XYZ file of C-alpha atoms in Angstrom:
503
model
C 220.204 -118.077 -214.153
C 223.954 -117.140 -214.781
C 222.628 -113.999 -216.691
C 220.104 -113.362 -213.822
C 222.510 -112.497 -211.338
C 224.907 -110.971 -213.668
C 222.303 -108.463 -213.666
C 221.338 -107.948 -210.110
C 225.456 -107.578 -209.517
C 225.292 -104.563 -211.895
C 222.156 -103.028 -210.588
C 223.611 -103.718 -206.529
C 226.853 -102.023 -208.347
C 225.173 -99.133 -209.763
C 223.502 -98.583 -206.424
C 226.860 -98.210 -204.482
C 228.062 -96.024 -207.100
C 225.112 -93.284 -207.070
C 225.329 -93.839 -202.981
C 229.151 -93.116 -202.726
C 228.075 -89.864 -205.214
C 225.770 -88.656 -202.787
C 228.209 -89.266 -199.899
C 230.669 -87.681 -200.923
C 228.360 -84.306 -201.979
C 226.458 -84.998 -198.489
C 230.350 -85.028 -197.155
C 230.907 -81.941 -198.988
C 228.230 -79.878 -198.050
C 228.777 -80.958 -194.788
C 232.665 -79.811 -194.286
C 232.111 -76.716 -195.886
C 235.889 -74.849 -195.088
C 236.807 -72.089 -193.103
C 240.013 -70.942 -192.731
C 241.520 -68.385 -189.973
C 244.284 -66.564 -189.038
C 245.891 -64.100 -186.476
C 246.749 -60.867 -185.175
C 247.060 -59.413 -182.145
C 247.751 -55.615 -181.351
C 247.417 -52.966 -178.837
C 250.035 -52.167 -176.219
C 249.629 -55.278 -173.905
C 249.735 -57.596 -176.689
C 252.695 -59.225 -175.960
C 250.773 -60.548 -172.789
C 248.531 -62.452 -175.028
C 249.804 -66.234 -175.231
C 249.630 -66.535 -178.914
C 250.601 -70.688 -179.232
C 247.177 -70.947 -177.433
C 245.251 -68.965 -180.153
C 243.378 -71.929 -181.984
C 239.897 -72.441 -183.108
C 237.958 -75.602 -182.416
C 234.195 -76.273 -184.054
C 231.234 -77.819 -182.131
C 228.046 -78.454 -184.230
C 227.759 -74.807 -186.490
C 229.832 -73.207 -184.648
C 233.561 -72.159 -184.215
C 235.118 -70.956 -180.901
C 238.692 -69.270 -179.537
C 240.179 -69.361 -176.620
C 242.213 -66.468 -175.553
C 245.017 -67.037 -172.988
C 247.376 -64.536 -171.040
C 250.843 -65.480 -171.053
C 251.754 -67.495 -168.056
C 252.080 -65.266 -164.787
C 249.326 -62.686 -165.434
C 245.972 -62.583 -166.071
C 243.022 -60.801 -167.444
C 241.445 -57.900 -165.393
C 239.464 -56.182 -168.480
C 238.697 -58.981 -171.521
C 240.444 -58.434 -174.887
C 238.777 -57.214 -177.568
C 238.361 -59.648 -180.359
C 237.088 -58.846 -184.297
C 237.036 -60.870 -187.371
C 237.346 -60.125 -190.771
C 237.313 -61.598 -194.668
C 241.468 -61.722 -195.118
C 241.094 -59.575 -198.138
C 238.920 -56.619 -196.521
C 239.885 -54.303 -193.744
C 236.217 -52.299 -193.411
C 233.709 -55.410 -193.349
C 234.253 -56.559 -189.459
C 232.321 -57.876 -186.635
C 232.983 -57.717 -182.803
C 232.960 -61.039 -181.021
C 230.967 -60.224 -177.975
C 229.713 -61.722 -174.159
C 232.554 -64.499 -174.043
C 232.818 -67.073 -171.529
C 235.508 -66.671 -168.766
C 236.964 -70.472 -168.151
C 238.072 -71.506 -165.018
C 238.450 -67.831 -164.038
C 241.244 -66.374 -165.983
C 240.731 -67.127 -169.861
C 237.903 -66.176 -172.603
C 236.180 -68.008 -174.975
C 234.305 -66.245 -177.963
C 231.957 -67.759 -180.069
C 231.979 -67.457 -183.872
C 228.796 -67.976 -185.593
C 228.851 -69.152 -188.863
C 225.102 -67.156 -189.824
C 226.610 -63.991 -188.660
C 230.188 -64.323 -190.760
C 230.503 -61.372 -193.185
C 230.667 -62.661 -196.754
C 233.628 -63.686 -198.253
C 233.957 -65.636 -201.609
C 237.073 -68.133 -200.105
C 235.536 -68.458 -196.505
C 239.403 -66.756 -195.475
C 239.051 -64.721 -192.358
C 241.762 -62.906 -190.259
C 240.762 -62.971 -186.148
C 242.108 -59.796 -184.423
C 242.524 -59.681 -180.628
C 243.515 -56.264 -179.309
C 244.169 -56.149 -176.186
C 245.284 -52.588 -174.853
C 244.503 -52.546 -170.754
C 247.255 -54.006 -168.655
C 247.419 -57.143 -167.060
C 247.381 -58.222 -163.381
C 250.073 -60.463 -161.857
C 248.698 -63.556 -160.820
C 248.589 -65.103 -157.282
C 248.587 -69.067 -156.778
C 249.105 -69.285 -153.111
C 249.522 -67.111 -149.959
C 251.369 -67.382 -146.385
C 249.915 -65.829 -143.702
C 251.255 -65.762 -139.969
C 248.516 -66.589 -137.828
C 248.417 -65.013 -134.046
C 246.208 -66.979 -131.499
C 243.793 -65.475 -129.061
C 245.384 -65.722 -125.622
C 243.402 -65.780 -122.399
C 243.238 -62.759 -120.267
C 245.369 -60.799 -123.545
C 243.466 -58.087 -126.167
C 242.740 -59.929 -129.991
C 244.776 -59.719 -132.363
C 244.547 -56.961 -134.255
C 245.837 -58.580 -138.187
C 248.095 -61.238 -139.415
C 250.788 -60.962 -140.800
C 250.383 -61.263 -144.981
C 253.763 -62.503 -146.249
C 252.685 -62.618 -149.876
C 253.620 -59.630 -152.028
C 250.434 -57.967 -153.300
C 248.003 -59.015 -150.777
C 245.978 -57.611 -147.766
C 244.005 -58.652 -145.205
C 241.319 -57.579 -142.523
C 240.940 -59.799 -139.781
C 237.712 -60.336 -138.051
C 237.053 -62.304 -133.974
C 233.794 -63.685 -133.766
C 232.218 -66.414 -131.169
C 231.394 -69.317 -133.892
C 228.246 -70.247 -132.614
C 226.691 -66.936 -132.743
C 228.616 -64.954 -135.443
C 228.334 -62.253 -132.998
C 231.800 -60.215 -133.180
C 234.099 -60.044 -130.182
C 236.360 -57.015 -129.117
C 238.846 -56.000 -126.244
C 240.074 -59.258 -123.765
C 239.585 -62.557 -124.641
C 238.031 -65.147 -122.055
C 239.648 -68.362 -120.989
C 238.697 -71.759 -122.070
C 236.411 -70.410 -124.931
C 236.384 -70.763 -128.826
C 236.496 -68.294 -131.073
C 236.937 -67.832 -134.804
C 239.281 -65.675 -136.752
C 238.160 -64.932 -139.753
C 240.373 -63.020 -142.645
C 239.701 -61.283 -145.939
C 242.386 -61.681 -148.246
C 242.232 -58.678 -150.760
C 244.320 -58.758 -154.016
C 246.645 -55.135 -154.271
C 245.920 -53.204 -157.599
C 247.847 -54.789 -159.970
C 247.287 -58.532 -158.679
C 244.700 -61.076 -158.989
C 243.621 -64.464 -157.603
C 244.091 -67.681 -159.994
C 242.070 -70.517 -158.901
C 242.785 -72.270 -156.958
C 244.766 -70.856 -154.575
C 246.373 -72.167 -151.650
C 246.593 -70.432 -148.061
C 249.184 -71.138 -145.744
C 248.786 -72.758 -143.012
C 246.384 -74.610 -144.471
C 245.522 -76.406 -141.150
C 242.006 -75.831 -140.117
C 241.576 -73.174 -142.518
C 237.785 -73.350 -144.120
C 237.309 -71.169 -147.170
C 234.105 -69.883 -146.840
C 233.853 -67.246 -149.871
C 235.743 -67.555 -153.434
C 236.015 -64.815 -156.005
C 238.982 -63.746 -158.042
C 238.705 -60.384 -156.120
C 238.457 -62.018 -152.776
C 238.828 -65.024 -150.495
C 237.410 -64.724 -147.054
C 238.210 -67.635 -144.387
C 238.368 -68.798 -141.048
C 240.602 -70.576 -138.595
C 239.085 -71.948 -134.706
C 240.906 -71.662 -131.697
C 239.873 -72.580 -128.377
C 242.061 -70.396 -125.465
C 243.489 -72.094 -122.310
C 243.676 -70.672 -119.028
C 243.758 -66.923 -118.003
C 246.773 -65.620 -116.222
C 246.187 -64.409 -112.864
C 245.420 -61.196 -112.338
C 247.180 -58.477 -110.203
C 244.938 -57.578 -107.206
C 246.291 -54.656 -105.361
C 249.310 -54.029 -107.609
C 251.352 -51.069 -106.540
C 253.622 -51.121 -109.422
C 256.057 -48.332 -108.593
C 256.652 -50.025 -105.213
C 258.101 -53.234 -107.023
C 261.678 -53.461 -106.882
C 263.971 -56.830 -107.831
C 264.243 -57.570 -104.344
C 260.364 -59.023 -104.896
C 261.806 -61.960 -106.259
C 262.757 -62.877 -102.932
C 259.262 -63.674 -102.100
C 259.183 -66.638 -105.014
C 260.634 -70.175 -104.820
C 261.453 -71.507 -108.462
C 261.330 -75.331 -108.589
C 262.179 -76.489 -112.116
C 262.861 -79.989 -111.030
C 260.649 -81.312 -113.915
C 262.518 -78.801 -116.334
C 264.681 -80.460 -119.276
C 267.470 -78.965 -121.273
C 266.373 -75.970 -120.508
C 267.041 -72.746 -117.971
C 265.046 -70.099 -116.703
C 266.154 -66.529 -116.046
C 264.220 -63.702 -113.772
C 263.295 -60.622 -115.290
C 262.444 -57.196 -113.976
C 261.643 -54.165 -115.665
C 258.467 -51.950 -117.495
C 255.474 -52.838 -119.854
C 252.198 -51.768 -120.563
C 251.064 -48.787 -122.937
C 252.831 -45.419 -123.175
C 250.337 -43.928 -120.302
C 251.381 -46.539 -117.726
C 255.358 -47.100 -119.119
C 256.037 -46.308 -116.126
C 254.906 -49.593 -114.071
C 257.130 -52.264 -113.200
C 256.699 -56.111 -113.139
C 258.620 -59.417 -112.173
C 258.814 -61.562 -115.365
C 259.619 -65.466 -115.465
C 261.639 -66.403 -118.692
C 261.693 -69.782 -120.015
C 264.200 -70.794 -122.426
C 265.964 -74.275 -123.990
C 269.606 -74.881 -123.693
C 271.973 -73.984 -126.574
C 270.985 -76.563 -129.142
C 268.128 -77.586 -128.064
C 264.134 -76.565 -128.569
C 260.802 -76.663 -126.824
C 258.274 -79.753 -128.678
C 255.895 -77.807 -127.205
C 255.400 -75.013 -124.539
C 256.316 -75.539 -121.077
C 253.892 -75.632 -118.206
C 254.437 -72.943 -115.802
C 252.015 -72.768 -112.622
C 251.469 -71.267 -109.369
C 249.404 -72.629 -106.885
C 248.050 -74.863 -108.940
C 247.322 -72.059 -111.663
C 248.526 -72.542 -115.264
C 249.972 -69.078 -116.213
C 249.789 -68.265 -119.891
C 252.866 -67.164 -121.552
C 252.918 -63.468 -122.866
C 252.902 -62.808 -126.924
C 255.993 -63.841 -128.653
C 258.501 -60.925 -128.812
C 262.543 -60.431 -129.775
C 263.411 -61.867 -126.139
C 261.332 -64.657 -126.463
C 262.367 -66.198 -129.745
C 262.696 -69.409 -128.821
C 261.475 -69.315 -125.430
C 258.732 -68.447 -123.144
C 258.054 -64.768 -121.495
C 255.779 -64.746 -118.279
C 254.391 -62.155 -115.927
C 254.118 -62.521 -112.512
C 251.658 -61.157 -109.384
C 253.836 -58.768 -108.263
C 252.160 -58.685 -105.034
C 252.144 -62.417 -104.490
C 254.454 -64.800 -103.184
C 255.368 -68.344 -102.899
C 256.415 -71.011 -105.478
C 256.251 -70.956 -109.153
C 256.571 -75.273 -111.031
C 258.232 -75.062 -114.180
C 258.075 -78.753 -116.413
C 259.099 -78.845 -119.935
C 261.430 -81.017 -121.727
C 263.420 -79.544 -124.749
C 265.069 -81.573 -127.072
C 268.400 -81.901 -129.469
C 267.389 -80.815 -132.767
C 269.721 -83.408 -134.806
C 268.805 -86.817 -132.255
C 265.991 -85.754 -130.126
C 268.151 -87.027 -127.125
C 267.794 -85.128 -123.688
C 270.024 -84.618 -120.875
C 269.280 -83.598 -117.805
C 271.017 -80.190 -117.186
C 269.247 -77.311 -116.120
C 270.615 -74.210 -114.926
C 269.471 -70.769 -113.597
C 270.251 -67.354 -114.952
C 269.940 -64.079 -113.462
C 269.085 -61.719 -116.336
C 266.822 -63.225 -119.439
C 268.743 -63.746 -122.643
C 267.078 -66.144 -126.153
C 268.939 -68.631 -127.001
C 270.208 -68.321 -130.746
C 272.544 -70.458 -131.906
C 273.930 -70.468 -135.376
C 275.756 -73.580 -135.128
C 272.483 -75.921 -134.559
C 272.709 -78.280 -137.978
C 269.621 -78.106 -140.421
C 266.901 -80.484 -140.865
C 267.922 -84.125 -143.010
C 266.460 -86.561 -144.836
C 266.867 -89.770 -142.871
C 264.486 -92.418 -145.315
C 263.707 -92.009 -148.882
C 266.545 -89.839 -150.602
C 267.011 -90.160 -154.115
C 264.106 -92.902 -154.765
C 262.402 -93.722 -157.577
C 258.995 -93.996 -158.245
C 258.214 -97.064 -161.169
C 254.533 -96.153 -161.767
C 252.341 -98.826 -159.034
C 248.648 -97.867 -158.763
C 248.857 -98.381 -154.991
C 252.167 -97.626 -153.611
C 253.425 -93.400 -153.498
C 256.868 -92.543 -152.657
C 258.005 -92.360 -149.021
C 260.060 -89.807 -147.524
C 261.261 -88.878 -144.104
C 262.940 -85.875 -142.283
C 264.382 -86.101 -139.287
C 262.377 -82.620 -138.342
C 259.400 -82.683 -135.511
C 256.164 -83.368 -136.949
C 254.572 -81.128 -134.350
C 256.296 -77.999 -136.633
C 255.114 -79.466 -139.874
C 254.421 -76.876 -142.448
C 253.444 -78.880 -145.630
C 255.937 -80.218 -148.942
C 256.921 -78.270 -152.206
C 257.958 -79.991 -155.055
C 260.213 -79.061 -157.890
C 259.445 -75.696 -155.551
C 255.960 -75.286 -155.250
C 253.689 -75.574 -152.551
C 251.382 -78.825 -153.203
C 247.924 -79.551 -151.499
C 247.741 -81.783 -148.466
C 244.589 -83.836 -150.693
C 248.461 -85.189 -152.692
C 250.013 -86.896 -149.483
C 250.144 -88.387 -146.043
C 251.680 -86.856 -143.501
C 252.486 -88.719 -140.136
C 254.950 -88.342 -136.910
C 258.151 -90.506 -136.902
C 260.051 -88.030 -136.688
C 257.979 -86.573 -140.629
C 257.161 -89.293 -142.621
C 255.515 -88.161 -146.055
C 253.564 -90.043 -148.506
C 253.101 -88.692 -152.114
C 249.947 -90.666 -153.628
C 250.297 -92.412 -156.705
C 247.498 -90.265 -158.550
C 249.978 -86.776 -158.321
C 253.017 -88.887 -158.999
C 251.610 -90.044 -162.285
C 250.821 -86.302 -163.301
C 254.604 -85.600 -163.195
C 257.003 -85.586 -166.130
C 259.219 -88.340 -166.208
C 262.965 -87.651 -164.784
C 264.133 -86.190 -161.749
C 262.241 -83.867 -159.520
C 262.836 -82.284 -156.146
C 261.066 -82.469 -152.880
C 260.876 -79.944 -149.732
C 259.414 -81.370 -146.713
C 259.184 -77.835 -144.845
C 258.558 -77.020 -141.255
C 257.751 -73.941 -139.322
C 261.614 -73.089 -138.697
C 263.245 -74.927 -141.904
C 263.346 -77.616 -144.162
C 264.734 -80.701 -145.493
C 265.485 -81.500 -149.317
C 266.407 -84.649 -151.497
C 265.734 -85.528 -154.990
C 263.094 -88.375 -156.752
C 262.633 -90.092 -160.096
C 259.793 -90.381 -162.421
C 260.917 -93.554 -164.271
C 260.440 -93.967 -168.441
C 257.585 -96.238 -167.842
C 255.947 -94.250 -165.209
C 255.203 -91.193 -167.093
C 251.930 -91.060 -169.035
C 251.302 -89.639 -172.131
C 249.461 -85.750 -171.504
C 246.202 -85.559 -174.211
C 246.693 -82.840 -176.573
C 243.952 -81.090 -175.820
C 244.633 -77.631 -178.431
C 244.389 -80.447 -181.442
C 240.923 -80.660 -182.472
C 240.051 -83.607 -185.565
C 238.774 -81.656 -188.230
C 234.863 -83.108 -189.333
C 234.842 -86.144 -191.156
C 238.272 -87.268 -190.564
C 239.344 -90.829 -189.830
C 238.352 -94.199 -191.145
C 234.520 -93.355 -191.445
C 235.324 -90.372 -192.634
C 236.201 -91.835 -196.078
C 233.551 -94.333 -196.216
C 231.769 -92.928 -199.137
C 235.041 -92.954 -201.322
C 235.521 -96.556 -200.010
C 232.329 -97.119 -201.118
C 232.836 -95.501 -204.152
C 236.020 -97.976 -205.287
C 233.806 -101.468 -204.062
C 230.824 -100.043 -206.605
C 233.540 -99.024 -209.576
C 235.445 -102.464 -209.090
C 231.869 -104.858 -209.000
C 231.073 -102.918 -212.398
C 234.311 -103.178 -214.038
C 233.879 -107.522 -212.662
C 230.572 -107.963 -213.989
C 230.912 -105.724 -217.726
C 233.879 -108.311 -217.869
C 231.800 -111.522 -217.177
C 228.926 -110.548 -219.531
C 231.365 -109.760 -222.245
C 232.747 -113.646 -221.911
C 229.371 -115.346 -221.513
C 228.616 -113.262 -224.823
């Protein structure tokens, strides 16, 4: 019996020793090796990020990824050719890549189609000779509403170098485009094409500022067409009868002012021309609105007559931080000014209102900037479900959005709430961040506030290196046929050794 299974331990030995064989030819055969370098000519070739330039094998076939360097991107893709290492006539083109995510290539290398080459060495070349565009992350715009009784807009203002615009006024239920006047108390949609100049190009994605009710409706890298709603208020009265050259500042003697409900602020009586160059010549009575010296408007004052909201005029140099209005310079009787305006630094008010008698905007350089109040200098130690809590001392009313370490970042990555600002960042972008010290804007339309946070140690996780790809085969089961291999050798060498003693 002894003898018996002497044998069978040989044979079972044998068997693991002609399987780990055939592994490790199947293994072989099976990791055949390719090796590849680089080069990379033409005159834009320094715009090619070569520490990207790796190749990475799915099933039979091997693919690079080419990058432009950070800042530009691609507006014509790169050629790319590959050659045996020791030949300079046998090559083939790499054609119809992939564009990822918009800015980078991938090209395909098929093993069939490789020219020969007895030590599987070949040298990749990517020229790249057309020059690149500078890339565009995020754009400001300045929007202009649609005011009652007033002609459209005719553009916004673009404040992002290498960009253009055409604006477009349309009623939203229709699509039907508007011209000329707009109507009280009706919505309308603005919609703008943002163009990239030559030279520039969209990266996805990109961010447009304000981002408040702004509904991207069209998204290529040549092109991002959008929309903002408004709804307009109540249309200024009209002029009936208006004999403009008879208007002298004696009219104002006509008007009572009551600005018994007025706040901090002042109002000054204008008189003097508007209108086009064919009718420079009219004259009109014009209401001005203003805050005291260090204080500001939360929002715009209500200015009526008989009963009538009137609806200030667009925002020009004498109405920088007040309110412009135009009267019926045939009419007469009492004109209700309410508004409160507040101290920028406590959002106190005093009662204090004084009259003018020529308009001047209130501009004072010694106001102080916004503050951090709650939140300066925290920490953030990692939690799942508590962000990092800031808050400015600004209005939220003139909240822009936050920046961090000086970039814009998307409203999806915090809460925003009044109080005077209170900001939120979430967990899930906190835990993106490199650990250490960062900075944070919280911005508003007029200025901002800044303070510093901290990624702690144990907060920041560990980014996946995602240009290391494991070469076939490697790991623990990998090396199972040479495992195998040793077992089968070391159960032979056991049972030669037994049989020679029971002998």
């Amino acid at each position: 019996m002894k003898k018996i299974l002497q044998r069978i331990g040989l044979l079972a030995a044998a068997v693991m020793l002609l399987w780990g064989w055939q592994g490790m030819d199947a293994k072989a055969a099976d990791e055949e090796y390719y090796s590849f370098g680089f080069s990379c000519t033409g005159d834009q070739k320094d715009k090619i990020d070569v520490s990207k330039l790796n190749i990475f094998k799915d099933s039979d076939m091997y693919y690079i990824d080419v990058y432009p360097v950070e800042g530009y991107l691609f507006e014509v893709e790169p050629t790319v050719n590959i050659r045996p290492e020791n030949f300079d006539d046998d090559a083939i083109s790499l054609t119809n890549p992939e564009k990822k995510e918009g800015y980078y290539y991938r090209y395909c290398i098929d093993k069939s189609n490789l020219p020969s080459s007895s030590n599987k060495s070949y040298v990749i070349i990517v020229f790249n000779q057309h020059p690149l565009a500078k890339e565009i992350k995020e754009v400001s715009i300045t929007v202009s509403e649609p005011v009652a009784g007033q002609p459209f807009p005719t553009e916004w203002k673009i404040n992002t170098e290498g960009v253009t615009g055409t604006l477009r006024w349309s009623v939203p239920t229709t699509d039907e485009e508007v011209t000329g006047i707009a109507e009280p108390n009706t919505e309308y949609s603005g919609t703008i094409a943002l163009i990239p100049e030559s030279g520039y190009a969209f990266k996805k994605p990109v961010n447009v500022y304000p981002d408040n009710y702004f509904q991207v409706i069209d998204y290529t890298s040549n092109e991002i067409i959008g929309w903002y709603l408004f709804t307009t208020g109540d249309a200024q009265p009209s002029n009936p009868g208006n004999t403009n050259t008879e208007i002298t500042w004696e009219k104002w003697n006509d008007w009572t002012i009551n600005r018994d409900k007025l706040e901090n602020g002042r109002i000054a009586k204008g008189y003097g021309l508007s209108g086009s160059a064919a009718e420079s010549h009219d004259a009109h009575l014009f209401l001005y609105v203003e805050p005291k010296d260090g204080y500001y408007f939360t929002e715009e004052p209500k200015v009526s007559w008989n009963d009538t909201l009137l609806v200030p005029l667009p925002k020009d140099s004498s109405t920088l931080y007040g309110y412009k209005y135009q009267l019926d310079d045939n009419g007469s009787g009492t004109i209700v000014v309410e508004g409160k305006a507040v101290k920028k630094e406590t959002n106190e008010s005093e009662n204090n209102g004084s009259e003018t008698s020529a308009p001047a905007a209130s501009n004072d350089s010694s106001e102080e900037p916004y503050k951090i109040i709650n939140g300066a200098k925290s920490t953030w130690n990692g939690s799942t479900s508590e962000g990092l809590t800031i808050r400015g001392d600004g209005d939220f009313e003139k909240f822009a959005g936050v920046r961090v370490d000086g970039n814009w970042i998307p409203s999806a990555h915090y809460e925003a709430k009044s109080g005077s600002t209170i900001v939120t960042l979430k967990p899930s972008y906190l835990a993106s961040l490199a650990e250490g010290e960062h900075t944070v804007d919280i911005m508003w339309i007029d200025d901002s506030a800044s303070t510093t946070f901290t990624v702690a140690a144990s907060a920041a996780t560990a980014q996946p290196e995602l240009d290391s790809v494991p070469k076939t085969g490697e790991g623990v089961m990998g090396w199972m046929p040479e495992i195998l291999l040793l077992v089968a050798a070391g159960l032979t060498a056991m049972g030669a050794l037994r049989l020679k003693r029971a002998k």
